[in-house]
Short mmCIF file of C-alpha atoms and ligand atoms in Angstrom, two decimals:
data_model
loop_
_atom_site.label_atom_id
_atom_site.label_comp_id
_atom_site.label_asym_id
_atom_site.label_seq_id
_atom_site.Cartn_x
_atom_site.Cartn_y
_atom_site.Cartn_z
CA UNK A 7 0.00 0.00 0.00
CA UNK A 8 1.29 3.47 -0.83
CA UNK A 9 2.03 5.98 1.86
CA UNK A 10 -1.19 7.97 2.29
CA UNK A 11 0.23 11.25 1.08
CA UNK A 12 2.69 10.27 -1.60
CA UNK A 13 2.06 9.56 -5.22
CA UNK A 14 1.76 5.89 -6.02
CA UNK A 15 3.28 5.82 -9.49
CA UNK A 16 3.00 2.04 -9.80
CA UNK A 17 -0.75 2.34 -10.50
CA UNK A 18 -0.46 5.06 -13.13
CA UNK A 19 -1.58 3.90 -16.55
CA UNK A 20 -2.29 0.41 -15.28
CA UNK A 21 -5.52 -1.30 -16.24
CA UNK A 22 -6.30 -1.85 -12.59
CA UNK A 23 -6.49 1.89 -11.98
CA UNK A 24 -9.07 3.49 -9.75
CA UNK A 25 -12.80 3.39 -10.44
CA UNK A 26 -13.25 6.87 -9.07
CA UNK A 27 -11.26 10.08 -8.73
CA UNK A 28 -12.64 12.18 -5.89
CA UNK A 29 -11.38 15.75 -5.54
CA UNK A 30 -11.54 17.70 -2.29
CA UNK A 31 -10.41 21.23 -1.50
CA UNK A 32 -10.38 22.11 2.19
CA UNK A 33 -11.98 25.56 2.30
CA UNK A 34 -12.01 25.87 6.07
CA UNK A 35 -12.89 23.62 8.99
CA UNK A 36 -13.30 19.88 8.51
CA UNK A 37 -16.59 19.48 6.67
CA UNK A 38 -15.21 19.24 3.14
CA UNK A 39 -12.65 16.59 3.95
CA UNK A 40 -15.00 14.94 6.47
CA UNK A 41 -17.67 14.39 3.84
CA UNK A 42 -15.18 13.33 1.14
CA UNK A 43 -13.45 10.82 3.37
CA UNK A 44 -16.78 9.33 4.38
CA UNK A 45 -17.88 9.09 0.75
CA UNK A 46 -14.55 7.51 -0.22
CA UNK A 47 -14.97 4.91 2.55
CA UNK A 48 -18.58 4.14 1.58
CA UNK A 49 -17.67 3.67 -2.09
CA UNK A 50 -14.75 1.43 -1.10
CA UNK A 51 -16.26 -0.64 1.68
CA UNK A 52 -19.90 -0.85 0.63
CA UNK A 53 -19.53 -0.86 -3.14
CA UNK A 54 -16.09 -2.34 -3.77
CA UNK A 55 -14.98 0.73 -5.75
CA UNK A 56 -11.30 1.68 -5.89
CA UNK A 57 -11.19 5.33 -4.92
CA UNK A 58 -8.37 7.80 -5.47
CA UNK A 59 -8.97 10.75 -3.15
CA UNK A 60 -7.20 13.98 -4.06
CA UNK A 61 -7.03 16.36 -1.14
CA UNK A 62 -5.22 19.69 -1.11
CA UNK A 63 -4.72 19.70 2.67
CA UNK A 64 -3.68 16.23 3.85
CA UNK A 65 -3.13 17.55 7.37
CA UNK A 66 -6.89 18.21 7.71
CA UNK A 67 -7.58 14.61 6.68
CA UNK A 68 -4.96 13.32 9.09
CA UNK A 69 -6.79 15.00 11.98
CA UNK A 70 -10.12 13.32 11.35
CA UNK A 71 -8.55 10.09 10.20
CA UNK A 72 -5.09 9.59 11.71
CA UNK A 73 -4.78 6.16 10.08
CA UNK A 74 -5.98 7.28 6.62
CA UNK A 75 -5.13 4.71 4.02
CA UNK A 76 -4.43 1.97 6.53
CA UNK A 77 -7.86 0.76 7.64
CA UNK A 78 -9.64 1.40 4.34
CA UNK A 79 -7.78 0.94 1.06
CA UNK A 80 -8.47 4.43 -0.29
CA UNK A 81 -5.59 5.82 -2.33
CA UNK A 82 -4.98 9.27 -0.87
CA UNK A 83 -3.13 11.80 -3.04
CA UNK A 84 -1.88 15.24 -2.14
CA UNK A 85 -3.60 17.52 -4.66
CA UNK A 86 -1.20 20.29 -5.67
CA UNK A 87 -0.80 22.54 -8.70
CA UNK A 88 1.75 20.08 -10.02
CA UNK A 89 -0.59 17.14 -10.43
CA UNK A 90 1.09 14.05 -11.81
CA UNK A 91 0.04 12.92 -15.25
CA UNK A 92 -2.47 10.15 -14.74
CA UNK A 93 -5.42 8.65 -16.52
CA UNK A 94 -8.73 9.86 -15.10
CA UNK A 95 -10.93 7.18 -13.59
CA UNK A 96 -14.31 6.35 -15.20
CA UNK A 97 -16.05 8.34 -12.45
CA UNK A 98 -14.78 11.78 -11.46
CA UNK A 99 -16.33 13.51 -8.47
CA UNK A 100 -15.65 17.16 -7.85
CA UNK A 101 -16.72 17.87 -4.31
CA UNK A 102 -18.37 21.19 -3.55
CA UNK A 103 -17.43 22.85 -6.88
CA UNK A 104 -13.73 22.62 -5.98
CA UNK A 105 -12.66 23.22 -9.63
CA UNK A 106 -10.57 20.48 -11.18
CA UNK A 107 -7.08 21.19 -12.50
CA UNK A 108 -7.38 22.20 -16.21
CA UNK A 109 -4.82 19.56 -17.23
CA UNK A 110 -6.92 16.85 -15.59
CA UNK A 111 -10.08 18.05 -17.36
CA UNK A 112 -8.19 18.02 -20.65
CA UNK A 113 -7.07 14.47 -19.91
CA UNK A 114 -10.72 13.56 -19.29
CA UNK A 115 -11.70 15.08 -22.62
CA UNK A 116 -8.99 13.13 -24.48
CA UNK A 117 -10.39 9.77 -23.43
CA UNK A 118 -12.43 7.81 -26.00
CA UNK A 119 -15.12 7.35 -23.39
CA UNK A 120 -15.04 10.41 -21.16
CA UNK A 121 -15.59 9.80 -17.45
CA UNK A 122 -18.91 10.46 -15.76
CA UNK A 123 -18.24 13.81 -14.10
CA UNK A 124 -20.25 14.74 -11.02
CA UNK A 125 -20.23 17.78 -8.84
CA UNK A 126 -21.19 16.81 -5.31
CA UNK A 127 -23.05 19.76 -3.80
CA UNK A 128 -23.53 20.94 -0.22
CA UNK A 129 -26.45 19.54 1.76
CA UNK A 130 -29.65 21.54 1.99
CA UNK A 131 -33.21 20.64 2.98
CA UNK A 132 -34.64 23.31 0.70
CA UNK A 133 -37.31 22.32 -1.84
CA UNK A 134 -35.41 23.56 -4.91
CA UNK A 135 -32.80 20.82 -4.39
CA UNK A 136 -35.18 18.20 -5.83
CA UNK A 137 -35.44 20.14 -9.10
CA UNK A 138 -31.68 20.59 -9.45
CA UNK A 139 -30.50 17.12 -8.41
CA UNK A 140 -29.06 15.31 -11.43
CA UNK A 141 -29.13 18.27 -13.81
CA UNK A 142 -26.42 18.36 -16.49
CA UNK A 143 -24.19 21.27 -17.36
CA UNK A 144 -21.86 21.53 -20.39
CA UNK A 145 -18.24 22.50 -19.80
CA UNK A 146 -17.67 25.21 -22.45
CA UNK A 147 -13.93 24.52 -22.73
CA UNK A 148 -14.14 20.79 -23.49
CA UNK A 149 -17.79 20.07 -24.27
CA UNK A 150 -17.81 17.51 -21.45
CA UNK A 151 -20.99 17.13 -19.40
CA UNK A 152 -20.95 17.55 -15.65
CA UNK A 153 -23.92 16.52 -13.50
CA UNK A 154 -24.96 18.12 -10.23
CA UNK A 155 -25.45 15.63 -7.46
CA UNK A 156 -27.35 17.04 -4.50
CA UNK A 157 -27.51 15.34 -1.12
CA UNK A 158 -30.85 15.81 0.58
CA UNK A 159 -33.59 14.60 2.83
CA UNK A 160 -36.14 13.33 0.29
CA UNK A 161 -36.51 10.52 -2.23
CA UNK A 162 -35.94 12.92 -5.14
CA UNK A 163 -32.48 13.98 -3.94
CA UNK A 164 -29.18 12.13 -3.67
CA UNK A 165 -29.87 11.25 -0.02
CA UNK A 166 -27.45 11.31 2.90
CA UNK A 167 -24.14 9.57 3.51
CA UNK A 168 -24.83 6.49 5.61
CA UNK A 169 -22.51 3.51 5.49
CA UNK A 170 -23.93 0.01 5.49
CA UNK A 171 -24.62 -1.46 8.93
CA UNK A 172 -24.25 1.87 10.74
CA UNK A 173 -27.31 1.47 12.97
CA UNK A 174 -26.33 -2.09 13.86
CA UNK A 175 -22.87 -0.96 14.94
CA UNK A 176 -24.36 1.98 16.85
CA UNK A 177 -26.81 -0.20 18.74
CA UNK A 178 -24.30 -2.95 19.42
CA UNK A 179 -21.92 -0.38 20.92
CA UNK A 180 -24.67 1.15 23.01
CA UNK A 181 -25.68 -2.24 24.31
CA UNK A 182 -22.17 -3.38 25.17
CA UNK A 183 -21.15 -1.83 28.52
CA UNK A 184 -17.52 -2.97 28.13
CA UNK A 185 -17.14 -1.47 24.68
CA UNK A 186 -18.73 1.77 25.86
CA UNK A 187 -16.54 2.00 28.92
CA UNK A 188 -13.36 1.28 26.97
CA UNK A 189 -14.10 3.90 24.30
CA UNK A 190 -15.22 6.57 26.73
CA UNK A 191 -12.21 6.01 28.98
CA UNK A 192 -9.89 6.32 26.00
CA UNK A 193 -11.56 9.58 25.00
CA UNK A 194 -11.38 11.00 28.52
CA UNK A 195 -15.16 10.86 28.98
CA UNK A 196 -16.07 9.86 32.53
CA UNK A 197 -19.85 9.90 32.80
CA UNK A 198 -21.31 10.36 36.27
CA UNK A 199 -24.41 8.40 37.23
CA UNK A 200 -27.57 10.39 36.61
CA UNK A 201 -25.81 13.25 34.85
CA UNK A 202 -27.27 14.46 31.57
CA UNK A 203 -24.70 13.95 28.82
CA UNK A 204 -24.19 16.70 26.24
CA UNK A 205 -21.63 17.26 23.49
CA UNK A 206 -20.77 20.64 22.01
CA UNK A 207 -19.16 21.01 18.59
CA UNK A 208 -20.09 24.43 17.27
CA UNK A 209 -18.60 27.61 15.89
CA UNK A 210 -17.95 30.59 18.16
CA UNK A 211 -21.27 31.54 19.75
CA UNK A 212 -21.97 33.98 22.59
CA UNK A 213 -24.95 31.82 23.54
CA UNK A 214 -22.54 29.19 24.88
CA UNK A 215 -22.38 31.39 27.99
CA UNK A 216 -26.14 31.11 28.44
CA UNK A 217 -25.95 27.32 27.98
CA UNK A 218 -23.26 27.05 30.67
CA UNK A 219 -25.33 29.25 33.00
CA UNK A 220 -28.52 27.30 32.45
CA UNK A 221 -26.89 23.89 32.92
CA UNK A 222 -25.03 25.02 36.03
CA UNK A 223 -28.32 26.02 37.65
CA UNK A 224 -30.37 22.98 36.65
CA UNK A 225 -31.78 20.52 39.16
CA UNK A 226 -30.26 17.64 37.23
CA UNK A 227 -26.45 17.42 37.08
CA UNK A 228 -25.00 17.64 33.58
CA UNK A 229 -21.70 16.97 31.83
CA UNK A 230 -20.73 18.90 28.73
CA UNK A 231 -18.10 17.27 26.50
CA UNK A 232 -16.43 19.74 24.17
CA UNK A 233 -14.02 18.52 21.49
CA UNK A 234 -11.37 21.19 20.96
CA UNK A 235 -12.07 23.65 18.18
CA UNK A 236 -13.64 26.99 17.45
CA UNK A 237 -16.20 26.82 20.26
CA UNK A 238 -13.41 27.11 22.81
CA UNK A 239 -13.12 30.89 22.39
CA UNK A 240 -16.74 31.33 23.48
CA UNK A 241 -16.45 28.57 26.07
CA UNK A 242 -13.41 30.27 27.61
CA UNK A 243 -15.32 33.56 27.77
CA UNK A 244 -18.27 31.77 29.38
CA UNK A 245 -16.03 30.01 31.93
CA UNK A 246 -13.90 33.15 32.49
CA UNK A 247 -10.74 31.12 31.97
CA UNK A 248 -8.83 29.62 29.11
CA UNK A 249 -10.32 26.26 28.15
CA UNK A 250 -8.14 23.85 26.23
CA UNK A 251 -7.92 20.10 25.67
CA UNK A 252 -7.77 18.21 28.96
CA UNK A 253 -9.26 21.08 30.96
CA UNK A 254 -12.11 20.25 33.36
CA UNK A 255 -14.26 22.76 35.21
CA UNK A 256 -17.17 22.38 37.60
CA UNK A 257 -19.73 25.19 37.74
CA UNK A 258 -22.71 24.44 40.00
CA UNK A 259 -24.45 21.37 38.64
CA UNK A 260 -22.38 21.35 35.47
CA UNK A 261 -19.05 19.74 34.66
CA UNK A 262 -17.39 21.01 31.48
CA UNK A 263 -14.61 18.92 29.95
CA UNK A 264 -12.59 19.80 26.86
CA UNK A 265 -11.60 16.73 24.87
CA UNK A 266 -8.75 16.46 22.39
CA UNK A 267 -9.95 16.42 18.79
CA UNK A 268 -10.69 12.78 18.02
CA UNK A 269 -10.87 10.51 14.98
CA UNK A 270 -14.16 10.62 13.05
CA UNK A 271 -15.24 7.17 14.29
CA UNK A 272 -14.64 8.14 17.90
CA UNK A 273 -16.59 11.34 17.44
CA UNK A 274 -19.49 9.18 16.22
CA UNK A 275 -19.34 7.23 19.46
CA UNK A 276 -19.40 10.43 21.49
CA UNK A 277 -22.58 11.39 19.62
CA UNK A 278 -24.05 7.93 20.30
CA UNK A 279 -23.19 8.30 23.98
CA UNK A 280 -24.73 11.72 24.60
CA UNK A 281 -28.36 12.56 25.36
CA UNK A 282 -28.12 15.85 23.48
CA UNK A 283 -25.66 16.88 20.78
CA UNK A 284 -24.81 20.36 19.59
CA UNK A 285 -23.37 20.01 16.12
CA UNK A 286 -22.48 22.18 13.16
CA UNK A 287 -21.81 22.43 9.44
CA UNK A 288 -22.77 19.37 7.42
CA UNK A 289 -21.13 16.13 8.45
CA UNK A 290 -21.47 16.30 12.25
CA UNK A 291 -25.04 17.50 11.66
CA UNK A 292 -25.82 14.36 9.66
CA UNK A 293 -24.01 12.08 12.10
CA UNK A 294 -26.01 13.51 15.01
CA UNK A 295 -29.16 12.58 13.12
CA UNK A 296 -27.90 9.03 12.68
CA UNK A 297 -27.23 8.95 16.42
CA UNK A 298 -31.01 9.23 16.78
CA UNK A 299 -30.70 11.66 19.68
CA UNK A 300 -31.89 15.28 19.96
CA UNK A 301 -29.62 17.85 18.35
CA UNK A 302 -29.08 21.56 18.17
CA UNK A 303 -27.62 22.60 14.84
CA UNK A 304 -25.17 25.47 14.41
CA UNK A 305 -25.47 26.01 10.69
CA UNK A 306 -22.47 27.23 8.68
CA UNK A 307 -22.89 30.99 8.28
CA UNK A 308 -23.16 32.31 4.73
CA UNK A 309 -23.08 35.76 3.15
CA UNK A 310 -26.36 37.68 3.08
CA UNK A 311 -27.81 35.32 5.69
CA UNK A 312 -28.31 32.65 3.00
CA UNK A 313 -28.02 30.03 5.74
CA UNK A 314 -31.21 31.10 7.50
CA UNK A 315 -33.67 29.80 4.87
CA UNK A 316 -31.65 26.56 4.93
CA UNK A 317 -32.12 26.32 8.66
CA UNK A 318 -35.88 26.93 8.32
CA UNK A 319 -36.15 24.35 5.55
CA UNK A 320 -34.53 21.75 7.77
CA UNK A 321 -36.68 22.68 10.77
CA UNK A 322 -39.83 22.40 8.62
CA UNK A 323 -38.92 18.82 7.80
CA UNK A 324 -37.44 17.88 11.17
CA UNK A 325 -40.26 19.27 13.31
CA UNK A 326 -42.99 17.68 11.22
CA UNK A 327 -44.78 15.17 13.46
CA UNK A 328 -43.20 16.48 16.64
CA UNK A 329 -45.49 17.55 19.49
CA UNK A 330 -46.60 21.16 18.70
CA UNK A 331 -45.14 22.78 21.81
CA UNK A 332 -41.83 20.91 21.58
CA UNK A 333 -41.64 21.83 17.88
CA UNK A 334 -42.19 25.50 18.62
CA UNK A 335 -39.53 25.43 21.35
CA UNK A 336 -37.08 23.51 19.18
CA UNK A 337 -37.50 26.06 16.37
CA UNK A 338 -37.15 29.03 18.72
CA UNK A 339 -33.96 27.63 20.24
CA UNK A 340 -32.46 26.93 16.82
CA UNK A 341 -33.30 30.44 15.61
CA UNK A 342 -31.85 32.18 18.65
CA UNK A 343 -28.73 30.02 18.63
CA UNK A 344 -28.12 30.79 14.97
CA UNK A 345 -28.63 34.55 15.10
CA UNK A 346 -26.48 35.05 18.20
CA UNK A 347 -29.55 36.18 20.11
CA UNK A 348 -29.01 35.90 23.87
CA UNK A 349 -30.82 32.77 24.97
CA UNK A 350 -33.01 32.97 28.02
CA UNK A 351 -32.52 30.31 30.72
CA UNK A 352 -36.19 29.36 30.26
CA UNK A 353 -35.50 28.37 26.67
CA UNK A 354 -32.71 26.00 27.74
CA UNK A 355 -34.89 24.61 30.50
CA UNK A 356 -37.69 24.00 27.99
CA UNK A 357 -35.22 22.13 25.79
CA UNK A 358 -34.11 19.94 28.68
CA UNK A 359 -37.72 19.35 29.74
CA UNK A 360 -38.48 18.20 26.18
CA UNK A 361 -35.63 15.65 26.12
CA UNK A 362 -37.91 12.57 26.39
CA UNK A 363 -40.18 13.79 23.58
CA UNK A 364 -37.27 14.97 21.46
CA UNK A 365 -35.44 11.67 21.95
CA UNK A 366 -38.36 9.60 20.72
CA UNK A 367 -38.76 11.95 17.78
CA UNK A 368 -35.05 11.88 16.92
CA UNK A 369 -35.03 8.08 16.91
CA UNK A 370 -37.99 7.84 14.57
CA UNK A 371 -36.60 10.65 12.37
CA UNK A 372 -33.38 8.65 11.98
CA UNK A 373 -35.29 5.48 11.10
CA UNK A 374 -37.47 7.28 8.56
CA UNK A 375 -34.47 8.90 6.88
CA UNK A 376 -32.60 5.61 6.85
CA UNK A 377 -35.45 4.00 4.90
CA UNK A 378 -34.29 6.09 1.92
CA UNK A 379 -31.32 4.95 -0.15
CA UNK A 380 -28.00 6.38 1.07
CA UNK A 381 -25.90 8.80 -0.94
CA UNK A 382 -23.12 6.44 -2.03
CA UNK A 383 -25.63 3.84 -3.28
CA UNK A 384 -27.51 6.49 -5.22
CA UNK A 385 -24.29 7.80 -6.65
CA UNK A 386 -23.28 4.34 -7.85
CA UNK A 387 -26.71 3.89 -9.44
CA UNK A 388 -26.57 7.34 -11.04
CA UNK A 389 -23.17 6.49 -12.48
CA UNK A 390 -24.60 3.36 -14.10
CA UNK A 391 -27.50 5.20 -15.73
CA UNK A 392 -26.80 6.02 -19.38
CA UNK A 393 -26.66 9.76 -20.10
O1 TRH B 8 -15.99 21.54 10.20
P1 TRH B 8 -17.31 22.00 9.79
O2 TRH B 8 -17.73 23.31 10.27
O3 TRH B 8 -17.39 21.97 8.22
C1 TRH B 8 -18.00 22.98 7.42
C2 TRH B 8 -19.28 22.57 6.84
O4 TRH B 8 -19.17 21.35 6.18
C3 TRH B 8 -19.77 23.60 5.89
O5 TRH B 8 -20.96 23.20 5.29
C4 TRH B 8 -18.71 23.81 4.85
O6 TRH B 8 -19.10 24.81 4.00
C5 TRH B 8 -17.44 24.20 5.53
O7 TRH B 8 -17.07 23.20 6.42
C6 TRH B 8 -16.34 24.43 4.57
O8 TRH B 8 -18.41 20.95 10.32
P2 TRH B 8 -18.77 19.47 9.83
O9 TRH B 8 -19.38 19.50 8.47
O10 TRH B 8 -19.58 18.91 10.89
O11 TRH B 8 -17.40 18.71 9.73
C7 TRH B 8 -16.66 18.35 10.86
C8 TRH B 8 -15.96 17.03 10.63
O12 TRH B 8 -15.02 16.80 11.66
C9 TRH B 8 -16.90 15.85 10.63
O13 TRH B 8 -16.53 14.93 9.63
C10 TRH B 8 -16.68 15.21 11.99
C11 TRH B 8 -15.24 15.50 12.20
N1 TRH B 8 -14.79 15.51 13.60
C12 TRH B 8 -13.78 14.65 13.97
O14 TRH B 8 -13.31 13.85 13.14
N2 TRH B 8 -13.33 14.67 15.25
C13 TRH B 8 -13.84 15.51 16.19
O15 TRH B 8 -13.37 15.50 17.36
C14 TRH B 8 -14.90 16.38 15.81
C15 TRH B 8 -15.53 17.29 16.82
C16 TRH B 8 -15.35 16.36 14.50
#
């Protein structure tokens, strides 16, 4: 096996080349590489496809997947301006409009049978996604056709990334006290009996101070597990001291613990463990839904507040079928959290009071979503459909 971040020249030009070239540019944070790595693993493990993943920032991948290339045979390539000459695979996926290198596109155009070229878009619950999923677009320079592949929450979209057997593994882990204990110990998570378990993975947010206040004054003890990252600035302000990995602080009924950034699979287990998960962006947001536990979503902020209709579109779908009062509270909390509006203690208390209802809802939401075909399966099917 090639070193994850070096070019494996032995495969170049060979007939046993990759089935798929997947291109990923890390814009900021971990979502781009998080989604691409997950997709690469699904295509490899669940569909037997040989994937060559081109990533411009291998260090970002190494953080979410320290053993990249070892556990799953994905060929990881450092994507630089000086791309090696290589034959494009029959399927080329450009993640999040990351713009392929012109030389690679020219190489695609030179092939007798040009590859199927897909642009994997960002996730949105908005209605227009159904109309745009699968649409073709002609590349003016080469005449090649690129198709837009939209993830989404409905049958008429590309669906969500969900590897085969995920719920089985989740439930087996939850039902195995030894496995749980071992993982949590390794991660530095020491749950106390009867304490509400929460995880926090968000962007900077002044409302973190109101969350800390509310939890510290609750009747029920709580533990807040915070993987290191951007939330720590706001957490430090809320705790009036610098919070970094390994730091533990008790405020009233609340214990706050900052965890080192962990591998993607371990982060999944943290989500499975917690009663409530605060998540962000795209991938952690989806994984929290697969955990089947209540979530609070910090959506990725966009220019001109373009993220707010996306938030509403998700809430419309998510809150459908939820008890009316809990739905109204869930919406209000999401809105306040996402517009940096100071959150009243009552709102947090309402959220905690709704935990039993929200938990049942989250579990059935996960099951309903999982009845739809997952993204990688749909992508494979789409690739087999003649243009
Ligand atoms: O990092 P993000 O904010 O990514 C964002 C969004 O994807 C956004 O839509 C996009 O435009 C922007 O990036 C460029 O949040 P997200 O999507 O949840 O990705 C985080 C990834 O990090 C996810 O795969 C889970 C992983 N992760 C770990 O591997 N270990 C950890 O300890 C934690 C907390 C997360």
